[in-house]
Each structure stands twice: as C-alpha cells, then as structure tokens.
Amino acid sequence: GVRSSAFKESFSSSKHLHLCEIEDQNLVPEANREGLNGLTSLELRQCKDLDCLVDTTTMNELTSAFTHLERLSINYMDGLESLCKGHPPQGFLKSLKELLIRDCNKLQVVLSMDELLYNREPLSKLQSLELENLAELRWLFKGSPHSFIFQSLKVVNIGGCGVLKSLFSPSLIQSLVLLEKLQIRNCHELKTLLAEPESDDEIMESKSSSLPLCLPKLKTLDIHHCSKLEYVVPITLAQGLPSLESVSISQCYELKQVFGMAKEQDGVQHDGLLLLASLQHLNLEWLLKLASFAPQNYIVKAPALKRFYVYDCPQLTNSPIQHVHKKLELRLESVGLSAFKELFGNTKNLLVHRIWDDKILIPDLVNLEHHSQAMMGFKYNGEPSE
C-alpha cells in the first residue's frame, strides 16, 4: 500500500480516480485539501485504513467537497465507518447519481445529515443505490424528516445487511416519485420496509400529513430471504402503486401478509378495495406463515395479472385476488386449492403439484372443461388431464 498524498498534485486535475490499498485514513484533507471537486467518478477498493471520505473535524476551512462526483463505488473497506466525519461540507455529493457500497463491515449508516446544515437536498440527483454485505448497517439515512430528497432515485438494490430493521421513513417515501425497482435480499432482521416515525418531528409530521403514501413509478418489487419480515408494505401504501407490474417474494418465513395493516389499525375491522391495475406477474415461494395476500375483508383487483405462481405456502387460505386477466396462467405447488377457486374461471393454463384438497378442484374441472374449456392447458401433478 501507498499513501495517496504522494500523488495529490495529480488529483486536482483528475476526473476519474481508482484507488486500491492506500494507507490514508481519509481522502479529504489527507490526500487533497481542496475537496476533490473536479472528480466525476471515484472507485475505492481494499483501503483498510480509510475510515471516511471526508473528515471536517480536523479542519474548519474546508468549504466544499466532491461537488461534481457522479459515481461512487466503495468495495471491501473494513475500516470505513462513515462517508463524512463531522459536519458535511457544502455541496457534498450533490451531483451523485450512482452509489455502490459493498463489504464494509463497520458502516452503520450510509449518510447522516442535519437539516440545518448547508445541504438542503443531499443526494437529490441519486438514481441508483446498491448496498451489499454491510454487516453493521442499521440505517440507510439518518436525519431530520426533510433532510433527504430522492426525487431522482430509480433503482434500490440491498442485500446482506443483516441488522437492518427498516428501509424508509414515511417522509422519505414521499420523495421517491421516480423509484422503479426495489430489490431486497438476505436482510434477516428486516421487519418492515416502512420505518415507524422516531423523532418528535417525524411523529408530528406523520400525524399532520394528509398526503397518501405513494410510489407512482414502482414497477418491480423483489424480496428474498428476509426471515423476520411480517408484511411487505402497509395497505395504505399498496393503494398507491399504480405502475406495479411484478412482485416476487420468497423465503420470508415470518411473512403473514403481502400487504398488511399498520400497528395502530391492527385488529380493527376494515373493508376495502385494492386495485393493482398494472400487476402482471406475482410469484410467492416458501412463505411458511403466509395466510393472506391482503387484510381480511379486502378485495384485490388485478385485471392485468397474467402469471400467478405459488409454491410451498401451506397456511395460505385466503387469496382475495379477483378480476384477473382472462388468460391467467396459474401454477400451484404444495398449497391448498381453496384459496384460489375464485380464479379458476379465468385460468387458461393451470399446473398443480402436491396439493391437499383435490375435492375442490376435480368437480370444477369436469364442469369447466365440459362447458367452457377454460382450462385447456390443465395439468394435474405434472400429468396432462384425460
């Protein structure tokens, strides 16, 4: 390893910088006291001594840093504790579009920001966020309710963050107007995607806000191996998913509902309609405690649903999904059929394997094949029907 300060003269004119195994504890001010504002791309790898990018605790005269950086990739940095130590300088990461952090075992929060500092909208241009194998990550972002504005964020991919318990605060959800893809995997302490308000400001804002929760552009939702997740999103947010096309959930062993009730509404009788107008693909696998897709007495309309796969969901007794696509492909394995009988009339292709209430299926098949031939592609336990 070498100290990057040996090359600090060339840093001032660099646009792209790739550093591996350097011995510095920070880049600003150790490697460059001017803030590396000319950089547009930075990749760091295996810099075990680096504990932050910027340290403002040692110098008061730093006015700005990384103001033009668009892509930041940080990999295998065992010593990294934060992106910025001390108050973030003006314009810190204001131009950032892509952020990737992987295998940094000490990092507890991606960015912590106080609303009263210079940066009114940090990371407002961020389009892609990828976090992988961050063993101690407890928060994505920590700050006042409106510290972070993510109006440009389109893709979020999070995996292997074993102590992360929630993702987004309600106020942060409101800013995700362009989010298209959300992928979560191997986050075994994750209990909910939507964090409960913590600070007094957040609680007051949550109670006073009349804006419905909404992710208007979200198309893809994939969640896998999150063993403590009890429901994916509250039903109040599910009402605001007009663009959702694909949902895939697997190996979430505590999951009871895909769309659930918030704590304060749990136990209260509700009747409602959930319209998922764009949903085309729904995949549910190895969800051992899943009892229902939505809260009791809710009807789910999914007029575009073309493929619905359910595998090994033994507790699923209620699937309130109705009004699906007229050529639905339905695959059921290791599951009871009673939850899906309302869908049989619209099913064009049905594949069932290892089911335990055949009596529900067989009379209907005779009737449907004889009258409407609605199940022309039917297979039973992998064998074509006679």
C-alpha positions in Angstrom: 0.0 0.0 0.0 1.0 3.7 -0.5 -0.3 7.0 0.7 -2.4 8.8 -1.8 -0.9 12.1 -0.6 2.1 11.2 -2.7 0.0 11.8 -5.8 -2.0 14.8 -4.6 -0.8 17.1 -7.3 -2.4 14.9 -10.0 -5.6 14.6 -8.1 -6.6 18.3 -8.7 -7.0 17.7 -12.4 -8.4 14.1 -12.3 -11.9 13.3 -13.4 -11.8 9.6 -12.7 -10.0 8.1 -9.8 -9.5 4.4 -8.8 -7.6 3.8 -5.5 -6.7 0.4 -4.1 -4.9 -0.4 -0.9 -4.0 3.1 0.0 -2.9 3.8 3.6 -4.7 7.1 4.2 -7.4 7.5 6.8 -9.4 9.9 4.6 -9.2 11.5 1.2 -10.0 15.0 2.3 -8.0 16.6 3.7 -5.1 14.0 3.8 -5.0 13.4 0.0 -6.3 16.7 -1.1 -7.2 19.8 0.9 -9.3 21.4 -1.9 -12.1 18.8 -1.7 -11.6 16.9 -4.9 -14.3 18.9 -6.5 -13.2 18.0 -10.1 -13.8 14.3 -9.7 -16.8 12.8 -11.5 -16.0 9.1 -10.8 -14.4 7.5 -7.7 -13.8 3.8 -7.0 -12.2 2.7 -3.8 -11.2 -0.9 -3.1 -9.5 -2.7 -0.1 -8.3 0.5 1.6 -8.4 -1.0 5.1 -7.2 2.2 6.9 -9.7 4.5 5.3 -12.4 5.3 7.8 -14.2 8.1 5.9 -14.0 10.1 2.7 -14.1 13.5 4.3 -13.0 14.5 7.8 -14.1 18.0 8.7 -13.3 17.6 12.4 -9.6 18.4 11.7 -10.0 21.5 9.5 -12.6 24.3 9.7 -11.6 26.0 6.5 -13.0 23.3 4.1 -15.9 24.8 2.2 -16.8 22.1 -0.2 -16.0 18.5 -1.3 -16.9 16.1 -4.0 -19.4 18.6 -5.5 -19.2 17.1 -9.1 -18.9 13.4 -8.2 -21.5 11.4 -10.2 -20.4 7.8 -9.5 -19.0 6.4 -6.2 -18.1 2.8 -5.7 -16.7 1.6 -2.4 -15.7 -2.1 -2.0 -14.1 -4.3 0.7 -13.3 -1.4 3.1 -13.1 -3.0 6.6 -12.3 0.3 8.3 -15.0 2.5 6.7 -17.2 4.0 9.4 -18.9 6.9 7.5 -18.7 8.8 4.3 -18.2 12.0 6.2 -16.9 12.5 9.7 -18.1 15.8 11.2 -20.5 18.3 9.5 -20.7 17.6 5.8 -19.1 20.4 3.7 -21.2 22.4 1.3 -22.3 20.6 -1.8 -21.1 17.2 -0.5 -22.2 14.6 -3.1 -24.8 17.0 -4.5 -24.2 15.6 -8.1 -24.0 11.9 -7.2 -26.1 9.7 -9.5 -24.7 6.2 -8.6 -23.7 4.9 -5.2 -22.4 1.4 -4.6 -21.1 0.2 -1.3 -20.1 -3.4 -0.8 -18.5 -5.4 2.0 -17.8 -2.6 4.5 -18.3 -4.3 7.9 -18.1 -1.2 10.2 -20.5 1.1 8.3 -23.7 1.7 10.4 -25.4 4.5 8.3 -24.9 5.5 4.7 -25.3 9.2 5.4 -26.4 11.2 8.4 -27.4 14.7 7.8 -28.9 17.6 9.8 -31.5 19.7 8.0 -29.9 22.9 9.3 -26.6 22.4 7.5 -25.7 23.7 4.1 -27.1 20.8 2.2 -30.8 21.3 1.9 -31.2 18.4 -0.6 -28.3 16.0 -0.3 -28.3 13.1 -2.9 -31.2 14.7 -4.7 -29.7 13.6 -8.1 -29.1 10.0 -6.9 -30.5 7.5 -9.5 -29.1 4.1 -8.3 -28.4 2.9 -4.8 -26.7 -0.5 -4.3 -25.7 -1.8 -0.8 -24.3 -5.3 -0.4 -22.9 -7.2 2.6 -22.9 -4.4 5.1 -22.9 -6.4 8.4 -23.5 -3.5 10.8 -25.7 -1.2 8.7 -28.6 0.0 10.9 -30.0 2.9 8.9 -29.9 3.9 5.2 -30.2 7.6 6.0 -30.4 9.4 9.3 -31.6 12.9 9.7 -34.5 15.3 10.1 -37.7 14.4 8.1 -36.9 16.5 5.1 -33.1 16.2 5.1 -33.1 13.8 2.2 -34.9 14.3 -1.0 -34.7 11.4 -3.5 -36.8 12.7 -6.4 -34.3 11.1 -8.9 -33.9 7.7 -7.4 -34.9 4.9 -9.7 -33.2 1.7 -8.5 -32.6 0.4 -5.0 -30.8 -2.9 -4.5 -30.0 -4.0 -1.0 -28.6 -7.4 0.1 -26.8 -8.9 3.0 -27.5 -6.2 5.5 -28.1 -8.4 8.5 -29.1 -5.9 11.2 -31.1 -3.5 9.1 -34.7 -3.4 10.5 -36.4 -1.0 8.2 -35.7 1.0 5.0 -37.7 4.2 4.5 -39.3 6.7 6.7 -42.8 8.0 5.6 -41.3 11.4 4.7 -38.6 9.7 2.6 -41.2 7.6 0.8 -43.0 10.8 -0.3 -39.9 11.8 -2.2 -39.4 8.6 -4.2 -41.5 9.7 -7.1 -39.4 8.0 -9.7 -38.5 4.8 -8.0 -39.0 1.9 -10.5 -37.2 -1.1 -9.0 -36.8 -2.2 -5.3 -34.8 -5.4 -4.6 -34.1 -6.7 -1.1 -32.5 -9.9 -0.1 -30.7 -11.5 2.9 -31.7 -8.9 5.4 -32.7 -11.2 8.2 -33.6 -8.5 10.8 -35.8 -6.5 8.4 -39.3 -6.3 9.8 -40.8 -3.7 7.6 -39.9 -1.6 4.6 -41.6 1.4 6.0 -40.0 2.7 9.2 -42.1 4.0 12.1 -41.5 7.7 12.9 -38.9 8.0 15.7 -38.2 11.7 16.4 -40.8 14.1 17.7 -40.6 16.0 14.3 -41.3 12.7 12.4 -44.2 11.8 14.7 -45.8 15.2 14.3 -45.3 15.2 10.6 -46.8 11.7 10.2 -49.9 12.7 12.2 -50.4 16.0 10.4 -49.7 14.9 6.8 -52.7 14.5 4.6 -50.7 13.2 1.6 -51.3 9.5 0.9 -48.2 7.2 0.7 -47.4 6.6 -2.9 -44.7 5.1 -5.2 -46.2 6.1 -8.5 -43.5 4.7 -10.8 -42.6 1.4 -8.9 -42.7 -1.5 -11.4 -40.7 -4.3 -9.8 -40.7 -5.4 -6.2 -38.4 -8.4 -5.3 -37.9 -9.6 -1.7 -36.0 -12.7 -0.8 -34.5 -14.3 2.3 -35.8 -11.7 4.8 -36.7 -14.1 7.6 -38.4 -11.6 10.0 -40.4 -9.6 7.6 -44.1 -9.8 8.7 -45.6 -7.9 5.8 -44.1 -6.2 2.8 -45.9 -2.8 2.8 -48.9 -1.4 4.6 -52.2 -1.4 2.8 -52.1 2.4 2.8 -49.0 2.3 0.6 -50.3 -0.6 -1.6 -53.2 1.8 -2.6 -50.5 4.0 -4.2 -48.8 1.5 -6.6 -50.4 2.2 -9.9 -47.4 1.1 -12.0 -46.5 -2.1 -10.1 -46.0 -4.9 -12.7 -44.0 -7.6 -11.0 -43.9 -8.9 -7.4 -41.7 -11.8 -6.3 -41.4 -12.8 -2.7 -39.6 -15.9 -1.4 -38.2 -17.4 1.8 -39.6 -14.8 4.2 -40.6 -17.3 6.9 -42.4 -14.9 9.2 -44.4 -13.2 6.4 -48.1 -13.3 7.2 -49.5 -10.9 4.6 -48.1 -9.3 1.5 -50.0 -6.1 2.2 -50.7 -5.6 5.9 -52.2 -3.2 8.4 -50.2 -0.7 10.4 -49.9 -1.3 14.1 -52.4 1.3 15.1 -55.1 -0.3 12.8 -54.4 -3.9 13.5 -57.4 -5.7 14.9 -59.9 -3.1 13.6 -62.4 -4.4 11.2 -61.8 -3.0 7.7 -63.5 -3.4 4.3 -61.8 -2.2 1.2 -60.8 -2.5 -2.4 -57.2 -2.7 -3.5 -56.6 -2.0 -7.2 -53.3 -3.2 -8.7 -54.1 -2.1 -12.2 -50.7 -2.9 -13.8 -49.7 -6.1 -11.9 -48.9 -8.8 -14.4 -46.6 -11.3 -12.6 -47.0 -12.5 -9.0 -44.6 -15.1 -7.5 -44.9 -16.3 -3.9 -42.5 -19.1 -2.7 -41.5 -20.7 0.6 -43.7 -18.4 2.7 -44.5 -20.8 5.5 -46.7 -18.5 7.6 -48.4 -16.6 4.7 -52.1 -16.5 5.5 -53.4 -13.9 3.0 -52.3 -11.6 0.3 -54.2 -8.6 1.9 -56.0 -7.9 5.2 -59.3 -9.6 5.9 -62.3 -8.3 4.0 -60.2 -6.7 1.3 -60.9 -7.4 -2.3 -57.9 -7.2 -4.7 -58.5 -6.4 -8.3 -55.6 -7.2 -10.7 -57.1 -7.0 -14.2 -53.7 -7.4 -15.9 -52.5 -10.4 -13.9 -51.2 -13.0 -16.4 -48.9 -15.2 -14.3 -49.5 -16.2 -10.7 -47.1 -18.8 -9.1 -47.5 -20.1 -5.6 -45.1 -22.6 -4.1 -45.0 -24.1 -0.6 -47.3 -21.6 1.2 -49.1 -24.1 3.5 -51.0 -21.6 5.6 -52.4 -19.6 2.6 -56.2 -20.0 3.0 -57.4 -16.6 1.6 -56.4 -15.1 -1.7 -58.7 -12.2 -2.2 -57.5 -11.6 -5.8 -60.3 -11.2 -8.2 -60.8 -9.7 -11.7 -57.6 -11.1 -13.2 -56.6 -11.3 -16.8 -58.9 -13.6 -18.8 -55.9 -15.8 -19.9 -54.3 -16.2 -16.4 -51.5 -18.8 -16.1 -51.8 -20.3 -12.6 -49.2 -22.6 -11.0 -49.8 -24.1 -7.6 -47.5 -26.4 -5.7 -47.6 -27.6 -2.1 -50.6 -25.4 -1.3 -54.3 -25.8 -0.7 -56.6 -25.0 -3.6 -59.5 -23.5 -1.7 -57.8 -20.1 -1.6 -57.7 -19.9 -5.4 -61.0 -21.3 -6.5 -62.3 -17.9 -7.4 -59.6 -17.6 -10.1 -60.3 -20.9 -11.9 -62.9 -19.4 -14.2 -60.3 -17.1 -15.8 -57.4 -19.6 -15.8 -56.2 -20.6 -19.2 -53.3 -22.7 -18.1 -53.3 -24.5 -14.7 -50.4 -26.5 -13.3 -50.9 -28.1 -9.8 -48.5 -30.3 -7.9 -48.6 -31.7 -4.4 -51.9 -30.2 -3.5 -54.0 -31.4 -0.5 -57.7 -30.5 -1.3 -58.3 -32.2 -4.6 -62.0 -32.5 -4.0 -62.3 -28.7 -4.5 -60.6 -29.0 -7.9 -61.9 -32.1 -9.6 -65.7 -31.3 -9.8 -64.9 -27.9 -11.1 -62.6 -29.3 -13.8 -65.3 -31.6 -15.1 -67.7 -28.7 -15.3 -65.2 -26.2 -16.7 -63.8 -28.5 -19.4 -67.2 -29.6 -20.4 -68.8 -26.2 -20.7 -66.2 -23.5 -21.2 -63.0 -25.4 -21.8 -61.4 -22.7 -19.7 -58.5 -25.0 -18.6 -57.2 -26.2 -21.9 -53.7 -26.3 -20.6 -54.6 -28.1 -17.3 -52.0 -30.5 -15.8 -52.6 -32.4 -12.6 -49.4 -33.4 -10.6 -47.4 -32.9 -13.8 -49.6 -35.2 -15.9 -52.0 -33.9 -18.7 -55.7 -34.3 -17.9 -57.6 -37.0 -19.6 
